[in-house]
Coordinates of C-alpha atoms in Angstrom, one line a residue:
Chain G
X1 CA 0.0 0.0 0.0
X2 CA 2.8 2.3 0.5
X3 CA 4.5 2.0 -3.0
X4 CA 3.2 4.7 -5.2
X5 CA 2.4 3.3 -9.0
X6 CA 1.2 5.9 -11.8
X7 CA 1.0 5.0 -15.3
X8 CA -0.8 7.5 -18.2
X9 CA -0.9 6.5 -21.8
X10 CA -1.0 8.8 -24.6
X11 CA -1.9 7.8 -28.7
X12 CA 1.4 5.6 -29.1
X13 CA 3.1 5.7 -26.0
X14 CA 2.7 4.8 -22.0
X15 CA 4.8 6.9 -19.3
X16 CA 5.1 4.6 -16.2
X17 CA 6.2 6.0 -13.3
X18 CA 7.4 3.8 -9.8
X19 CA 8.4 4.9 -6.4
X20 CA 12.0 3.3 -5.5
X21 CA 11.9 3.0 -1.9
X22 CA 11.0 -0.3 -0.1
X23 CA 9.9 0.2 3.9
X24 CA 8.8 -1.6 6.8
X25 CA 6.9 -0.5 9.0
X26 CA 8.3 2.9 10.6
X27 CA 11.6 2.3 8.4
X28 CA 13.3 3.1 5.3
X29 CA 15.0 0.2 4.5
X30 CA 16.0 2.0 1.2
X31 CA 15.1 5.2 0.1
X32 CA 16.2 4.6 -3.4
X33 CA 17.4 2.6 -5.9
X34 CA 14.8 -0.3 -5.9
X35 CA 13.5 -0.7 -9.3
X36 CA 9.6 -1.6 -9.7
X37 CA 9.0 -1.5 -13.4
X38 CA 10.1 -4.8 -14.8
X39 CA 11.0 -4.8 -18.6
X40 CA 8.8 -7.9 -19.9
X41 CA 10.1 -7.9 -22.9
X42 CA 11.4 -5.5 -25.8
X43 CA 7.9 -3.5 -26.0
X44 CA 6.1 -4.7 -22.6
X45 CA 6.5 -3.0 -18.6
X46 CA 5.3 -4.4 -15.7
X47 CA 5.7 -1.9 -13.1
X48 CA 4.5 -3.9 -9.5
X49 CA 3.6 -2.7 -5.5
X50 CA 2.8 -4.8 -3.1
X51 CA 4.8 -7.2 -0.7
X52 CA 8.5 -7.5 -2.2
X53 CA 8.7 -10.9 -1.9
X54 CA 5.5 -11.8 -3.7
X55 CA 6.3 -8.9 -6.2
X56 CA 9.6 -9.9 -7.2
X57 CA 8.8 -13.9 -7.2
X58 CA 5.7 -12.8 -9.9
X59 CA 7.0 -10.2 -12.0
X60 CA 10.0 -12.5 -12.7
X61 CA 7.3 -15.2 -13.6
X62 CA 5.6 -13.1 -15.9
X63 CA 8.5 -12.0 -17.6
X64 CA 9.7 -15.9 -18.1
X65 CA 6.3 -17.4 -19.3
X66 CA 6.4 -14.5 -21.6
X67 CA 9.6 -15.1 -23.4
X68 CA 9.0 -18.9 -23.0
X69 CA 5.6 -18.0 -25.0
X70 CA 8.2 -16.3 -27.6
X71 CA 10.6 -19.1 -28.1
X72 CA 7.6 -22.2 -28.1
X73 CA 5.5 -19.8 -30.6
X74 CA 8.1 -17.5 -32.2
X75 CA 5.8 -14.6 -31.7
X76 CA 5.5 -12.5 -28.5
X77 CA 2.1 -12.5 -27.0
X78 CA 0.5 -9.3 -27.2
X79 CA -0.3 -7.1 -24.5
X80 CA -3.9 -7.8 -24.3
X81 CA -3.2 -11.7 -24.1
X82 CA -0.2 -10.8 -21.6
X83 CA -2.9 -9.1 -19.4
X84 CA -5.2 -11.6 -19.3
X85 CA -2.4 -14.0 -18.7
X86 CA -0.6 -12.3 -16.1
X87 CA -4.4 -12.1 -14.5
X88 CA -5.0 -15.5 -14.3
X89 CA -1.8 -16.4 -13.1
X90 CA -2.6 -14.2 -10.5
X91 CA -5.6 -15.5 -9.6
X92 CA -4.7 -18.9 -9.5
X93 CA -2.1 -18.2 -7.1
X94 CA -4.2 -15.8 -4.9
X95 CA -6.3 -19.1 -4.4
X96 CA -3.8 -20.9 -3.3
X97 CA -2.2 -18.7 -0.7
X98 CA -2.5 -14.9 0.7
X99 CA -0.5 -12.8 -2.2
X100 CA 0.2 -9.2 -2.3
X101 CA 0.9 -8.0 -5.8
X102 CA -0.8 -5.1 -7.5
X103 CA 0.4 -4.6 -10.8
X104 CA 0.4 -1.7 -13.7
X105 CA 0.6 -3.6 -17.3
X106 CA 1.7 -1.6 -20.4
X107 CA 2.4 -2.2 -23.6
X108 CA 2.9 -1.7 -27.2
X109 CA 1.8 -4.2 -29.9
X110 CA 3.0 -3.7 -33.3
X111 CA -0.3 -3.2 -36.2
X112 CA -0.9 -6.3 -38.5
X113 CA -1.0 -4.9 -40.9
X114 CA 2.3 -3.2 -42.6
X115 CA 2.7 0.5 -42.5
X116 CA -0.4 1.0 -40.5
X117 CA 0.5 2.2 -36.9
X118 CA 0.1 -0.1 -33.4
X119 CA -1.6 1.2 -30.8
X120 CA -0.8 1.3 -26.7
X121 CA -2.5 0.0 -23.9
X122 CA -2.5 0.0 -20.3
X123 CA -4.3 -2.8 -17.8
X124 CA -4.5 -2.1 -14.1
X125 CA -4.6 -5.6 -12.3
X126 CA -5.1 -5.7 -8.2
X127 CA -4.3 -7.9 -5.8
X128 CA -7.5 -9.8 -6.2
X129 CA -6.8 -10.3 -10.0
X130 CA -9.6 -8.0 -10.7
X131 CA -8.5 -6.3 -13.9
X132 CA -9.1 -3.3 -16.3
X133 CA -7.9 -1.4 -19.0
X134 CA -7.2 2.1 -18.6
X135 CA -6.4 5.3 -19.9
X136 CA -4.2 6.2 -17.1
X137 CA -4.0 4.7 -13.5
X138 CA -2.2 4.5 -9.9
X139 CA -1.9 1.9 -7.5
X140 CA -1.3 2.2 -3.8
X141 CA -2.9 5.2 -1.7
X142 CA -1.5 7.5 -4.6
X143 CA -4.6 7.5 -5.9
X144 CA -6.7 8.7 -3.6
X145 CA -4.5 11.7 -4.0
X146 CA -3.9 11.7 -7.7
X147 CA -6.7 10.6 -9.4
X148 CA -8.7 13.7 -9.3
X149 CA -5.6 15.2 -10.9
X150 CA -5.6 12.9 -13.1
X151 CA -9.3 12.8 -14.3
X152 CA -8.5 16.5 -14.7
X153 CA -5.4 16.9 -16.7
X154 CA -5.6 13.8 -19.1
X155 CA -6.4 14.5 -22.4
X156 CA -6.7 11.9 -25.4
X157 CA -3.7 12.0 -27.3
X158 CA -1.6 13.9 -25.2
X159 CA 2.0 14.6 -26.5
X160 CA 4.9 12.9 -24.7
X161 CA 5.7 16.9 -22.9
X162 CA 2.6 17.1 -21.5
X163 CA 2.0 13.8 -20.2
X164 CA 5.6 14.3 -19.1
X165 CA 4.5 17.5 -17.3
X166 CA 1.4 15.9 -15.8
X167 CA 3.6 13.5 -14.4
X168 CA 5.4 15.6 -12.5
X169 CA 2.9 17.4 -11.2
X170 CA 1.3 13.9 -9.8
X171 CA 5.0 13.1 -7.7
X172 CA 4.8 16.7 -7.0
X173 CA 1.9 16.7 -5.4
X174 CA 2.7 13.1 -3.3
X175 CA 5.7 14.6 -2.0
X176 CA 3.5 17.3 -0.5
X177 CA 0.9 15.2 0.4
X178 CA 1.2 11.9 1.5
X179 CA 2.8 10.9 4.5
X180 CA 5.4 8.2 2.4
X181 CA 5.4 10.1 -0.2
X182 CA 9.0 9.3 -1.9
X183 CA 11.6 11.8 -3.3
X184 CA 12.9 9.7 -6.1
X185 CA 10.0 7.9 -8.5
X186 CA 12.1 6.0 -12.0
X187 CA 10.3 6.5 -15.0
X188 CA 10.0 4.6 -17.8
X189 CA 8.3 4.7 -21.2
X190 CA 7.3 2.2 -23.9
X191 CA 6.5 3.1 -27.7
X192 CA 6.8 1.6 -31.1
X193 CA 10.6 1.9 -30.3
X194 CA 10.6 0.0 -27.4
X195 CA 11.1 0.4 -23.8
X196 CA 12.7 4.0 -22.6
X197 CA 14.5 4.5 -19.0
X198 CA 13.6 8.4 -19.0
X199 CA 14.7 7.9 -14.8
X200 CA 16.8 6.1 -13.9
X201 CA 15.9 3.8 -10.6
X202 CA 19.5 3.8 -9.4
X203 CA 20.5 6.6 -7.0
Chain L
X1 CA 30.3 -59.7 33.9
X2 CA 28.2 -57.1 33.9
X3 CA 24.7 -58.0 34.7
X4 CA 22.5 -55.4 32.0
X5 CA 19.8 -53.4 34.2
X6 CA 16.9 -52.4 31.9
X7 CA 14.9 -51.1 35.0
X8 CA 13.6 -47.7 34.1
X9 CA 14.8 -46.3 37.3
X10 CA 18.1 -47.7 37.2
X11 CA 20.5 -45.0 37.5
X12 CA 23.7 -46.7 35.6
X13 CA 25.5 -45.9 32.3
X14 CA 25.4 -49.0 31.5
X15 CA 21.8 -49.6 30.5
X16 CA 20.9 -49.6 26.9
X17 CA 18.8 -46.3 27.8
X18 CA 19.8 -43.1 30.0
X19 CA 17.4 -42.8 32.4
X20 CA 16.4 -39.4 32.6
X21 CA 14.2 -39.3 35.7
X22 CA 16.2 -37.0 37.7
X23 CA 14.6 -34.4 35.8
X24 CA 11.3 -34.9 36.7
X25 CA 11.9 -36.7 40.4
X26 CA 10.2 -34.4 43.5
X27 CA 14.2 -34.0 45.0
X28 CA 14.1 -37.7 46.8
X29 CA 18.0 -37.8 46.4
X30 CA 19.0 -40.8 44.2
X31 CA 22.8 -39.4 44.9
X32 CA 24.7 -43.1 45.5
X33 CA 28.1 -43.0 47.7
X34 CA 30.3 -42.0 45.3
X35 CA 33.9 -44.3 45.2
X36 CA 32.8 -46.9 46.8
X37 CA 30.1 -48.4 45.1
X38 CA 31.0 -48.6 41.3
X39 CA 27.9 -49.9 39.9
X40 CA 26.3 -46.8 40.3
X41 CA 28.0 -43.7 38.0
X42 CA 27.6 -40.9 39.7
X43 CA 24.7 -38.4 38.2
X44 CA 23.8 -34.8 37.6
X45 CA 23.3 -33.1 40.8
X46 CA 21.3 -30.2 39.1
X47 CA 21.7 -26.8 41.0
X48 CA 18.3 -25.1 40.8
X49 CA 16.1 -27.5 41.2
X50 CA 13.9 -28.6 38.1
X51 CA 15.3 -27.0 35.0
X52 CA 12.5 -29.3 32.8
X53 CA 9.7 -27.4 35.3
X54 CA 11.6 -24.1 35.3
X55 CA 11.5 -23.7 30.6
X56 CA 8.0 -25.5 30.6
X57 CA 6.5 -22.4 33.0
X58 CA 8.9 -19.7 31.9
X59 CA 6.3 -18.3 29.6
X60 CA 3.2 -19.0 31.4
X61 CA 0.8 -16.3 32.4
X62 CA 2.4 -12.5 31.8
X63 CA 5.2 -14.1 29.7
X64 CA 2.9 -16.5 27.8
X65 CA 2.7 -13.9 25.1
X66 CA 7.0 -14.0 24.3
X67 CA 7.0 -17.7 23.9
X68 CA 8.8 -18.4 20.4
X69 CA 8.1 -14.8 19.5
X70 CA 10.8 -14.6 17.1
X71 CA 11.0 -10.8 17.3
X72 CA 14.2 -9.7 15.6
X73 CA 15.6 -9.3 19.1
X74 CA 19.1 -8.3 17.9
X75 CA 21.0 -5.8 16.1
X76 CA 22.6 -6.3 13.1
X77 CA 24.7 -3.7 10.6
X78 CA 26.3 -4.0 7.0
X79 CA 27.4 -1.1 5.3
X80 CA 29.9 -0.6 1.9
X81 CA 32.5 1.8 1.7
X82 CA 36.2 2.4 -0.6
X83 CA 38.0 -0.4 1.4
X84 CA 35.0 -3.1 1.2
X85 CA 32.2 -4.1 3.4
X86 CA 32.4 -3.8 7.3
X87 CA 29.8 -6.0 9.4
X88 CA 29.4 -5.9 12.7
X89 CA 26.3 -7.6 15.5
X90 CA 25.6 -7.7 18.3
X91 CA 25.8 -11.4 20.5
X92 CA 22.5 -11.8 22.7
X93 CA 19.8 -14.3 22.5
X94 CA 16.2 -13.7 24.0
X95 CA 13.5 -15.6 24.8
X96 CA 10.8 -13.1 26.3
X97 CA 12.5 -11.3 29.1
X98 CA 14.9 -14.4 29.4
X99 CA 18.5 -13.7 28.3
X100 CA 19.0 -17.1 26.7
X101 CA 22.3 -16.3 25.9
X102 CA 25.3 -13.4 25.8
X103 CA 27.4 -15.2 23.4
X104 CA 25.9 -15.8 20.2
X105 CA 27.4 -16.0 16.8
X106 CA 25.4 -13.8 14.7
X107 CA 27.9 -13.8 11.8
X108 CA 27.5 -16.7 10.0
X109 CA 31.2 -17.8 7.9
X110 CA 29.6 -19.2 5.1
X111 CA 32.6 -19.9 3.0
X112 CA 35.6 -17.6 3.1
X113 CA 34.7 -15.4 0.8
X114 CA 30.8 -14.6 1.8
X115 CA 29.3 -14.2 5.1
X116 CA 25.9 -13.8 6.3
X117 CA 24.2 -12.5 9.3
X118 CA 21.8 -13.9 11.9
X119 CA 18.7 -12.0 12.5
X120 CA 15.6 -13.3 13.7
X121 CA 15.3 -17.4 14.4
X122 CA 18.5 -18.4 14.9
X123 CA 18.3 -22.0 13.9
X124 CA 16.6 -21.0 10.8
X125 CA 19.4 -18.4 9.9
X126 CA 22.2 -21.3 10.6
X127 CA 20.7 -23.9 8.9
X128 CA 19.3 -22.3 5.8
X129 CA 22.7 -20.1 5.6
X130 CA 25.0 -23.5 5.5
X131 CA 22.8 -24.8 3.4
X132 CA 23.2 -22.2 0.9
X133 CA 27.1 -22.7 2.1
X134 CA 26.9 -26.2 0.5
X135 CA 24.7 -24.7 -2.5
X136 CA 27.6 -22.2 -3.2
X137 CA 30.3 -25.5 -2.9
X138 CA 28.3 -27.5 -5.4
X139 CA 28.2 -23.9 -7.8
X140 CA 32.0 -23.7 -8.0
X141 CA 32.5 -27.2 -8.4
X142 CA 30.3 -27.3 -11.1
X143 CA 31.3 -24.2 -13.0
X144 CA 35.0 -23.8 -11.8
X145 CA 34.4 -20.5 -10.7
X146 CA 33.6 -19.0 -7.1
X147 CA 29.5 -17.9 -7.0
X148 CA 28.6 -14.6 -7.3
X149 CA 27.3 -12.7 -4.6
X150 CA 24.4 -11.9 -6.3
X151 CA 23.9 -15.3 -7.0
X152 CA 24.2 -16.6 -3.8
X153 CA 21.6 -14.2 -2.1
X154 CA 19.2 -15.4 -4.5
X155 CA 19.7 -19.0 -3.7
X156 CA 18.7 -17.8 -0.2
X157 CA 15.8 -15.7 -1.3
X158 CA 14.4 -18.7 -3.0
X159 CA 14.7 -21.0 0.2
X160 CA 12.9 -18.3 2.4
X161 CA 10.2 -17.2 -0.6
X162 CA 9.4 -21.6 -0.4
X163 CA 8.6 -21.2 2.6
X164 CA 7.0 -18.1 2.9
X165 CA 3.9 -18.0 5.4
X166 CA 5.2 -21.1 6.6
X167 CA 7.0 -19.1 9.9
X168 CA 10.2 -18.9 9.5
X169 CA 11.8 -15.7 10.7
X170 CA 15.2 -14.8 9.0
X171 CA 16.0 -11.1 8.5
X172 CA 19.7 -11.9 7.0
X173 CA 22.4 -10.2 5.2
X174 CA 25.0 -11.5 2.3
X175 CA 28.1 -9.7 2.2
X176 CA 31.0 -10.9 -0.2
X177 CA 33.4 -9.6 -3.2
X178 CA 33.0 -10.9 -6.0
X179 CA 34.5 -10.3 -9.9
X180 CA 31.6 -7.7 -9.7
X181 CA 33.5 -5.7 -6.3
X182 CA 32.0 -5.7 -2.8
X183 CA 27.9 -6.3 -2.7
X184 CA 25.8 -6.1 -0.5
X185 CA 22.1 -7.7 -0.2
X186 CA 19.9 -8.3 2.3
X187 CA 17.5 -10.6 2.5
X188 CA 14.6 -12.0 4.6
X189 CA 11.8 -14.6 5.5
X190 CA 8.8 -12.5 3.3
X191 CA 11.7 -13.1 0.5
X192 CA 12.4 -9.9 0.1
X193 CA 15.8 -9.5 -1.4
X194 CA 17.4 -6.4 -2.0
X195 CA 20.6 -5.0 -2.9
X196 CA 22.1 -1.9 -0.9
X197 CA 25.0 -0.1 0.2
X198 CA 23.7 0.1 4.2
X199 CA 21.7 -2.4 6.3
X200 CA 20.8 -2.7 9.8
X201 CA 18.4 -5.4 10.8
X202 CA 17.0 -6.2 14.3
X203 CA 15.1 -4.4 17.2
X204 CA 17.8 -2.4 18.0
X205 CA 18.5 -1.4 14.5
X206 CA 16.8 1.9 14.7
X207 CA 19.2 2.7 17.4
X208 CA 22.5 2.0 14.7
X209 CA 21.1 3.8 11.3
X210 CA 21.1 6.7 14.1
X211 CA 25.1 6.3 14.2
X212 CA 25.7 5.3 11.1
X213 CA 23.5 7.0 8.9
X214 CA 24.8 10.3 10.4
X215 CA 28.8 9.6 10.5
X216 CA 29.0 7.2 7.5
X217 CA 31.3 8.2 4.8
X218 CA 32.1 6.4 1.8
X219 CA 35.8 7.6 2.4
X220 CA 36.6 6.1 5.8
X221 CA 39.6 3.9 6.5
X222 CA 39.0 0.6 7.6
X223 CA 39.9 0.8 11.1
X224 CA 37.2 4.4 10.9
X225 CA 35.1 2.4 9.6
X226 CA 35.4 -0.8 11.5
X227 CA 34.7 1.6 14.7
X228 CA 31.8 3.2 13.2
X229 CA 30.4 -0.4 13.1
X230 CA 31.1 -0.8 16.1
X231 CA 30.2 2.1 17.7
X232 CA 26.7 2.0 16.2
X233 CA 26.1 -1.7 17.3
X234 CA 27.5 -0.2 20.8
X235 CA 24.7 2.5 20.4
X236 CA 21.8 0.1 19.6
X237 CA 22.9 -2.7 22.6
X238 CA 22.8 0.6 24.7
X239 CA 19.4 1.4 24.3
X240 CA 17.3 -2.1 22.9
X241 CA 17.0 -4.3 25.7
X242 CA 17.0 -7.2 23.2
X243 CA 20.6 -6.5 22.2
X244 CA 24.0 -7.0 23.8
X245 CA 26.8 -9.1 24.9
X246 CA 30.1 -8.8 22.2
X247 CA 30.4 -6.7 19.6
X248 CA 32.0 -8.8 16.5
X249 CA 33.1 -6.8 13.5
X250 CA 34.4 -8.4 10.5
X251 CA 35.8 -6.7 7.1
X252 CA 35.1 -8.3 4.0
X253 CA 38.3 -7.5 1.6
X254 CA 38.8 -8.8 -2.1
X255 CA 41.0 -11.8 -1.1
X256 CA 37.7 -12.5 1.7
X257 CA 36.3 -11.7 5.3
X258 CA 38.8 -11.2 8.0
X259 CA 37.4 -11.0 11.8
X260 CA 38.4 -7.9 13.4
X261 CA 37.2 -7.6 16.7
X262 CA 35.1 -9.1 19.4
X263 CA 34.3 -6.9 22.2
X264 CA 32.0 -7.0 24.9
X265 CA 29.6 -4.3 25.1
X266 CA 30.3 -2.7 28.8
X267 CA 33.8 -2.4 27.9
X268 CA 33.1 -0.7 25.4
X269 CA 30.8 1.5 27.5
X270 CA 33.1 2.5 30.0
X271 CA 35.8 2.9 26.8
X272 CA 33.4 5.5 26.1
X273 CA 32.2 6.8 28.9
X274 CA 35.7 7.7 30.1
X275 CA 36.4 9.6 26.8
X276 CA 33.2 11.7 26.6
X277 CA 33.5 15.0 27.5
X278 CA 31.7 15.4 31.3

């Protein structure tokens, strides 16, 4: 609940933004450097809050079964197909065991057809499994503070700058606002040209 | 010839079983004549009574709530810097309000390049770290080559994440040099791993990042920075009641871990004491 996930898509890109701290309890165990967006594959982020041992353990399982789908099929799966995937697989363990993963899917699929251009998407997938996709979306407590923000800035097809400069104004206003709100967020985008690293996790 | 006694209250060594009803007798003395009579080998004259009695109501009533509480009593400190990693713990075992023990070894020598720290239950941090000791054996004679660091924390991580809500209770870190330099992870029972620079783990860790956030510099000599572990460990068995006995700091170095001191914590204290200013 305290990580802070934000993601907001735009016509043919998706900015994903992650907080990079990992606490317990009163403590900062690190206050930077811990890096929450996997890279699934070339055109595919997984950014994930939640308990870091459930977190890691899943987001690596993802990103396996994915490029296992690659080399059995020799096609990656889309991100559509990923989502619903990643969902399941989520489900299935959640009835298994208590597991504590929320999870911010994005990706970029390639168009069918040649020349024509692919489109973005972005699915929001909680720790129940429930699952959606979205125009833009947080996980954590960040959105109780940033969706209204949100709701009111986005625009549909919204260049790179301005989602860039929403953005901003969302860590801005966690760092004002909420109690754990973290100084360092990495950033990451993913377009036709694969994934970005537009902040670094690393101190 | 010795005749065999297999009579339950038989007292002699020489019995297929040990009889252990002196731990349970109500203090009718079973003491035989010692010298004379041979056949009888003399037996444990326990001190205080009925030790068996005394751990089974230890944690009855008030206490009932500490029995295997594995709290993180301890403290526990890792931190990089130029010259490699220092670590240095504390010593003291609790049980509750029970000091079980003063002299713990909370650094485990996993191999002699990679050591790993005890935080939590202490028979699950020994076991599971040897076992990854005998993992990181089996790497290098598989792939000629010593096991990263990395590497060997995620062996860990996997055991703990296996057996996560299962209740084991490890808050541990790796420390080694590898071909990569000097890293640093920690990792614990949820099966969280995470790589760092600085770790303190335990109840009194609080108490060290205090010391050793404030004073750590990534330019310190090793002997500056061997008594900055120290001193914050000192700090945190100060004030956490859960934490104390001897200070052990070790430095990992490129050619391995070399143990650098082992002192006991009121020494320290009136070391310290002496030097401040009033």
């Amino acid at each position: 609940m305290s990580d802070s996930l934000i993601a907001i898509t735009g016509d043919d890109f998706v900015l994903v933004a992650a907080d990079t701290t990992h606490t317990r309890s009163i403590m900062v165990v690190k206050e930077s450097g811990e890096d929450k967006i996997m890279e699934l594959d070339s055109h595919k982020l997984l950014a994930a809050s939640g308990d870091n041992g459930d977190r890691n353990a899943f987001c690596q399982y993802v990103q396996k079964n994915s490029a296992l789908y690659r080399l059995r099929n020799g096609t990656p799966l889309s991100t559509r197909a990923l989502a619903n995937w990643t969902r399941r697989a989520l489900a299935d363990a959640l009835r298994k065991h208590p597991y504590s993963a929320n999870l911010l899917l994005a990706g970029y699929d390639a168009s069918p057809t040649e020349g024509k251009p692919g489109k973005v998407s972005l699915y929001y997938i909680d720790y129940l499994a429930s699952m959606q996709q979205l125009p833009f979306a947080c996980q954590g407590y960040a959105g109780h503070f940033l969706l209204g923000l949100l709701d009111n800035g986005w625009r549909k097809g919204m260049t790179r700058e301005e989602a860039r400069e929403l953005l901003d104004k969302c860590i801005e206003q966690l760092q004002t606002r909420f109690v754990l709100g973290a100084p360092k967020f990495a950033i990451k985008l993913v377009d036709k040209d694969g994934v970005h690293v537009i902040e670094s996790a690393d101190a | 010839y010795q005749r065999r006694v297999r009579d339950r209250h038989s007292t002699s060594f020489q019995m297929a079983a040990v009889s252990l009803n002196f731990l349970t007798d109500d203090g009718e003395s079973h003491a035989p004549s010692l010298g004379l009579n041979a056949q009888l080998a003399p037996h444990f004259m326990v001190p205080q009574g009925n030790p068996q009695h005394f751990l089974a109501t230890a944690h009855e009533g008030a206490a009932k709530a500490d029995k295997l509480e594995f709290a993180h009593g301890t403290t526990t400190l890792a931190f990089k810097f130029n010259d490699g990693i220092v670590v240095a713990v504390d010593s003291r075992s609790t049980q509750g309000p029970y000091i079980a023990s003063q002299s713990v070894k909370k650094v485990i020598e996993i191999n002699p390049y990679l050591l790993g720290t005890m935080a939590g239950g202490a028979a699950d941090c020994s076991f599971w770290e040897r076992q990854l000791g005998r993992e990181c054996r089996l790497y290098e004679l598989r792939n000629k080559e010593r096991i990263s660091v990395a590497a060997a924390s995620k062996i860990l991580a996997g055991y703990c994440y296996s057996y996560k809500g299962y209740g084991l209770s490890m808050g541990t870190m790796v420390a080694g040099w590898d071909k990569t330099g000097p890293q640093l992870f920690y990792v614990d029972s949820d099966g969280s791993r995470l790589k760092g620079h600085k770790f303190s783990v335990g109840s009194g860790s609080t108490y060290a990042y205090g010391v050793l956030d404030r004073y750590y510099r990534e330019d310190l000599s090793a002997e500056e920075a061997c008594e900055l572990g120290r001193r914050a460990i000192y700090h945190a068995t100060h004030r956490d009641a859960y934490s104390g006995g001897t200070i052990n700091v070790y430095h990992v170095k490129e050619d391995g871990w070399v143990k650098i001191s082992a002192d006991d914590m009121m020494t320290l204290h009136d070391r310290y004491t002496a030097d401040a200013p009033n």
